[in-house]
PDB file of C-alpha atoms in Angstrom:
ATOM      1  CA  UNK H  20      36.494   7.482  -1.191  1.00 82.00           C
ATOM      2  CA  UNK H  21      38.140   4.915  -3.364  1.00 92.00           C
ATOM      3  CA  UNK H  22      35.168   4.164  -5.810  1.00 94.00           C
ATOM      4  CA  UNK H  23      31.531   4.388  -5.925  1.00 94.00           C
ATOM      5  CA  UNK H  24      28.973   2.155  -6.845  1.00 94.00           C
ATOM      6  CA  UNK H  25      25.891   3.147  -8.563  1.00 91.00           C
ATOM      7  CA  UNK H  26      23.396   0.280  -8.670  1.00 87.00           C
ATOM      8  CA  UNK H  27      19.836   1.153 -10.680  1.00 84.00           C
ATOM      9  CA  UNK H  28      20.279   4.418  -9.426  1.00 86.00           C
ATOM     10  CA  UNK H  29      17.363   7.344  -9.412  1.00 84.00           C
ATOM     11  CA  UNK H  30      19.856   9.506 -12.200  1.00 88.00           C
ATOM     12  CA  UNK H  31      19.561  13.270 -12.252  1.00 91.00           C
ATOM     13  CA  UNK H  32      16.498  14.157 -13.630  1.00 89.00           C
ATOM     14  CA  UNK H  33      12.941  12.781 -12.975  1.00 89.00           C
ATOM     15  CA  UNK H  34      11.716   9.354 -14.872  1.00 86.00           C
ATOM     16  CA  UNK H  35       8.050   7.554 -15.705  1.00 81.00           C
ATOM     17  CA  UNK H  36       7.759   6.424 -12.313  1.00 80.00           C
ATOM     18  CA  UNK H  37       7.811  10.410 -11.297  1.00 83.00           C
ATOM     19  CA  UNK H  38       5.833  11.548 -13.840  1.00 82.00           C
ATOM     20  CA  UNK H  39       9.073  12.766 -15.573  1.00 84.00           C
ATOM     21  CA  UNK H  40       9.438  16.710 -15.350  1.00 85.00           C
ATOM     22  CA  UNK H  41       6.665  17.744 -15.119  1.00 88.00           C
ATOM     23  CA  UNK H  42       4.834  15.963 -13.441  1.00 85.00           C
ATOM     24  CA  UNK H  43       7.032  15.707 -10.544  1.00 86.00           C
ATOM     25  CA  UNK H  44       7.057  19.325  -9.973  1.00 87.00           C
ATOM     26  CA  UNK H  45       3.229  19.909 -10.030  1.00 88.00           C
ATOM     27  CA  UNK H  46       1.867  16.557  -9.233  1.00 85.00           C
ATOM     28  CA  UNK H  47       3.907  13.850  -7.273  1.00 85.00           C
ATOM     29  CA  UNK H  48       6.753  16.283  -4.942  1.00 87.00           C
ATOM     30  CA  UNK H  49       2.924  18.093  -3.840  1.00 89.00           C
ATOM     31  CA  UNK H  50       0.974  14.762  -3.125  1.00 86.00           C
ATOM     32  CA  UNK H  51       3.921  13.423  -1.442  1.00 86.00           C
ATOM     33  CA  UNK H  52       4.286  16.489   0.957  1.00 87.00           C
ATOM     34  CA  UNK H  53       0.403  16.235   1.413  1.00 87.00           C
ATOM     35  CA  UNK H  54       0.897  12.844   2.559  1.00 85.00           C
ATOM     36  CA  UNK H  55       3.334  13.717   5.280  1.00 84.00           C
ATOM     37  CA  UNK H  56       0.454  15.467   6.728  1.00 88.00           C
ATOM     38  CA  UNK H  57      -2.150  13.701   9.297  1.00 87.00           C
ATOM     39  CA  UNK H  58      -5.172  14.710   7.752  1.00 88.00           C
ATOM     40  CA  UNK H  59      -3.851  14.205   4.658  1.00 89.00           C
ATOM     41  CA  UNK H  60      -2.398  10.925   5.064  1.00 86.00           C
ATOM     42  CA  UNK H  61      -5.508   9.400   6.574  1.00 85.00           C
ATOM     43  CA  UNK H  62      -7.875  10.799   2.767  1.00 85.00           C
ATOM     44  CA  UNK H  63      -4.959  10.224   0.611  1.00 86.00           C
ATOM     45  CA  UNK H  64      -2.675   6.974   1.961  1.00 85.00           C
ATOM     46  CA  UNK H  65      -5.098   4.534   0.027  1.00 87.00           C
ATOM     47  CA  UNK H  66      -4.823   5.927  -3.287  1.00 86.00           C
ATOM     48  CA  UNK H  67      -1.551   6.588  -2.651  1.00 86.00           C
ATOM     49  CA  UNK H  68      -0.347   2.887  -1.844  1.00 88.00           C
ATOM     50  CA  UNK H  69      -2.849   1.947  -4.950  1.00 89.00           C
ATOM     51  CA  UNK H  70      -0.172   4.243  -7.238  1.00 85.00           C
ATOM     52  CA  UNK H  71       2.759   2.422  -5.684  1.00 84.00           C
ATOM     53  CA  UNK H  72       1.128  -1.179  -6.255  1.00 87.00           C
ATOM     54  CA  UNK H  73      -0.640  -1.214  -8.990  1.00 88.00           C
ATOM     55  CA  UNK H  74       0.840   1.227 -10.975  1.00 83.00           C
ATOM     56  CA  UNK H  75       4.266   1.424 -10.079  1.00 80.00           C
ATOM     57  CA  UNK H  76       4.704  -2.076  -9.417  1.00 81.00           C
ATOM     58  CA  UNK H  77       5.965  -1.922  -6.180  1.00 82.00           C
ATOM     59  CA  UNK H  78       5.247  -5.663  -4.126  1.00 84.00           C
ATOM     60  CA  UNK H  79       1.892  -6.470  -2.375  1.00 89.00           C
ATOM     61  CA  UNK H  80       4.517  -7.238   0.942  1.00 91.00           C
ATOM     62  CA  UNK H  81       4.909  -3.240   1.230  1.00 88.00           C
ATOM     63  CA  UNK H  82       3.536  -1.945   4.333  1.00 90.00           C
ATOM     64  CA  UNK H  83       1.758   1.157   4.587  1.00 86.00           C
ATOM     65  CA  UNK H  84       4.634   2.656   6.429  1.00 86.00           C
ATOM     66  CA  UNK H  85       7.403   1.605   4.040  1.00 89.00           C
ATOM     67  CA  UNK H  86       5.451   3.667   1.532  1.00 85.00           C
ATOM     68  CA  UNK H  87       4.941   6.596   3.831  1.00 83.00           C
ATOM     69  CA  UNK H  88       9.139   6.631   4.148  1.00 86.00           C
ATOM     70  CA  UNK H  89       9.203   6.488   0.147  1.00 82.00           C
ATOM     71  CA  UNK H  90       6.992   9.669   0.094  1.00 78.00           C
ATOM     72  CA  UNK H  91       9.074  11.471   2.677  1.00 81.00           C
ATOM     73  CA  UNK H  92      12.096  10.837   0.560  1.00 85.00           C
ATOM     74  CA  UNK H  93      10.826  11.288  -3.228  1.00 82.00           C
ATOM     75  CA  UNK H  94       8.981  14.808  -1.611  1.00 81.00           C
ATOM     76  CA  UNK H  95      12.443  15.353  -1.457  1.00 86.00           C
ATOM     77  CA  UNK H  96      14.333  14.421  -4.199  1.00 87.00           C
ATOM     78  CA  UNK H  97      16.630  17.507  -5.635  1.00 91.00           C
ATOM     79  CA  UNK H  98      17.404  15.983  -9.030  1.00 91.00           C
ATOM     80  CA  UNK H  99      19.909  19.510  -9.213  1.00 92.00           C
ATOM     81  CA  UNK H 100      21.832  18.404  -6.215  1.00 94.00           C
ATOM     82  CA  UNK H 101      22.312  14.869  -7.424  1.00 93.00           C
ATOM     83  CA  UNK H 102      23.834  15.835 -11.086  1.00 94.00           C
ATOM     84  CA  UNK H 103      26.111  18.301  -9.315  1.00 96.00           C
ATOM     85  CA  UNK H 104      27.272  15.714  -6.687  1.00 94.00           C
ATOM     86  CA  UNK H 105      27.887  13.445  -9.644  1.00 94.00           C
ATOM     87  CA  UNK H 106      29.595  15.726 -11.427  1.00 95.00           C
ATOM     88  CA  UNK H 107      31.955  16.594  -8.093  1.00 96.00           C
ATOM     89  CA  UNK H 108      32.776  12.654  -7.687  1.00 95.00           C
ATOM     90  CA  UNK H 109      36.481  12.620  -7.937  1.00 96.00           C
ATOM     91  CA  UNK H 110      36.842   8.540  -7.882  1.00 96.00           C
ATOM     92  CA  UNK H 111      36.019   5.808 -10.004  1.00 97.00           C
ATOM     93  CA  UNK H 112      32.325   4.905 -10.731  1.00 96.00           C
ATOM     94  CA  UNK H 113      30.572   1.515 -11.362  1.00 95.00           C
ATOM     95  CA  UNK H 114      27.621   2.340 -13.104  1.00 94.00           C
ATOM     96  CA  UNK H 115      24.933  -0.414 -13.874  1.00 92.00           C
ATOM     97  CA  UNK H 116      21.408  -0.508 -14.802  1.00 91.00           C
ATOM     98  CA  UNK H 117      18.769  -2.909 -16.971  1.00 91.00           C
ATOM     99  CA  UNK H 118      17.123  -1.396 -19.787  1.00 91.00           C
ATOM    100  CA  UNK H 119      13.845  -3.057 -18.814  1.00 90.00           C
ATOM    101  CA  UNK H 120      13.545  -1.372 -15.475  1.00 87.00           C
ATOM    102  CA  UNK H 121       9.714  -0.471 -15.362  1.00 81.00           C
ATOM    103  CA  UNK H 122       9.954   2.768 -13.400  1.00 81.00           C
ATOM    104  CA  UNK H 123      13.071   4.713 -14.831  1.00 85.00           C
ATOM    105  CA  UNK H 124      13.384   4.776 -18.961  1.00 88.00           C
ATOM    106  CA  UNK H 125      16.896   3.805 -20.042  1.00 90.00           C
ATOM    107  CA  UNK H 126      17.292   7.107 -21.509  1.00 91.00           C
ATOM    108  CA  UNK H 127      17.457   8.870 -18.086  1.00 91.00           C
ATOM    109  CA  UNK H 128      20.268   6.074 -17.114  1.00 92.00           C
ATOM    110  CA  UNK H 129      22.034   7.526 -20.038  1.00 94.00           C
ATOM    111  CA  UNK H 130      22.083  10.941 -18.684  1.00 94.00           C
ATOM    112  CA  UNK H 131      23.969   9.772 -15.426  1.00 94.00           C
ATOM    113  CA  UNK H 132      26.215   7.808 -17.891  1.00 95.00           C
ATOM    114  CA  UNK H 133      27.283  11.207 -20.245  1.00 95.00           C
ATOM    115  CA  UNK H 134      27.859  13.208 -16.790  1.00 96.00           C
ATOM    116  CA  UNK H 135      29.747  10.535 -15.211  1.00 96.00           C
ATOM    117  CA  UNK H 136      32.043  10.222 -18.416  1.00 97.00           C
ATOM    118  CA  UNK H 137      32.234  13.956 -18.521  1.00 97.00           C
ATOM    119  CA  UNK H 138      35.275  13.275 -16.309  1.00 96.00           C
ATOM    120  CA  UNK H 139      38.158  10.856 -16.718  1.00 96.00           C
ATOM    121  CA  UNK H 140      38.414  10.546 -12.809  1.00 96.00           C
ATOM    122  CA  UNK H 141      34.963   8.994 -12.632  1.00 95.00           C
ATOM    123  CA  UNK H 142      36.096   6.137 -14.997  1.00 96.00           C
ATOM    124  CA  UNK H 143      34.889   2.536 -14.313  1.00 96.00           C
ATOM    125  CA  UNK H 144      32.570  -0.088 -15.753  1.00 95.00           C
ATOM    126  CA  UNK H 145      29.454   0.988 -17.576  1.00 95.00           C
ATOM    127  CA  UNK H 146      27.363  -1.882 -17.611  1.00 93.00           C
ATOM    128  CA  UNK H 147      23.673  -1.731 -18.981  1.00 92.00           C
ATOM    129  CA  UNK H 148      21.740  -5.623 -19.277  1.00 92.00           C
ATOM    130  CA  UNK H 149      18.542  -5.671 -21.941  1.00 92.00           C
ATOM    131  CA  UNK H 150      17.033  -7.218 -18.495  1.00 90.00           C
ATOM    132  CA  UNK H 151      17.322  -7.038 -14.382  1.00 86.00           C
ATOM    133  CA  UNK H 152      14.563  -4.268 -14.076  1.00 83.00           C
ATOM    134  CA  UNK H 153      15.442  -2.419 -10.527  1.00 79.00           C
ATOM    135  CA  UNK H 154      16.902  -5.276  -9.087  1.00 80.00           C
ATOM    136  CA  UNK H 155      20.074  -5.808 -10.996  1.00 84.00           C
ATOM    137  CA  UNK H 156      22.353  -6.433  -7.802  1.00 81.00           C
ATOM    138  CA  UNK H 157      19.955  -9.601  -6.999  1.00 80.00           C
ATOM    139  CA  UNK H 158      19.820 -10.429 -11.120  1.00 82.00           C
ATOM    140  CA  UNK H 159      23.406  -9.408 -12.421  1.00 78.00           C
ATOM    141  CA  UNK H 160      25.115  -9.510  -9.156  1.00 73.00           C
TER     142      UNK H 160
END
């Protein structure tokens, strides 16, 4: 690998749009294994895409079954597993976010920064806009 490119990335620990800590452990990883579930799916899948648009912003477009695949993938998420694999990276590392992104506090950006700087082999640009929200590579890029 000759670099790595890290655009508005999910960081290593769980953010506002996961209900930070704990909330992710005991409320959304739960709900989104429920919803993996037929019976589940069919009570739940309303209030569920409700969360995703309303709350979390997410576009009216979304289908139903472009949320389902975000469940199956935040149920998921091993925030662990992603620190250690940053901390393994052996190659340079663009790093970019906006500090007005609406689902993941700029704080938890800095906590991907300080373990990619850890190490001088995962040197590369650090860039962080006061604006771009999620979408940096279509705002910045």
């Amino acid at each position: 690998v000759a670099g790595v490119v890290l655009l508005a990335p999910v960081n290593v620990t769980p953010h506002r749009a996961l209900l930070n800590d704990t909330g992710f452990r005991w409320i959304v990883r739960p709900l989104c294994l429920l919803l993996g579930r037929p019976p589940w799916k069919a009570a739940l899948g309303g209030l569920a895409e409700a969360w995703f648009k309303r709350v979390l912003g997410f576009p009216r477009g979304v289908s139903r079954a472009e949320l389902e695949w975000v469940h199956r993938r935040v149920a998921w998420l091993d925030f662990a597993a992603a620190e250690a694999d940053a901390r393994a990276l052996r190659a340079p590392v663009l790093h970019a976010f906006a500090r007005d992104d609406a689902l993941i506090q700029p704080g938890k950006a800095m906590e991907l920064r300080r373990v990619l700087d850890a190490c001088a082999a995962r040197d590369g640009p650090r860039l962080d806009w006061p604006s771009g929200g999620d979408k940096v590579q279509k705002k910045r890029g």
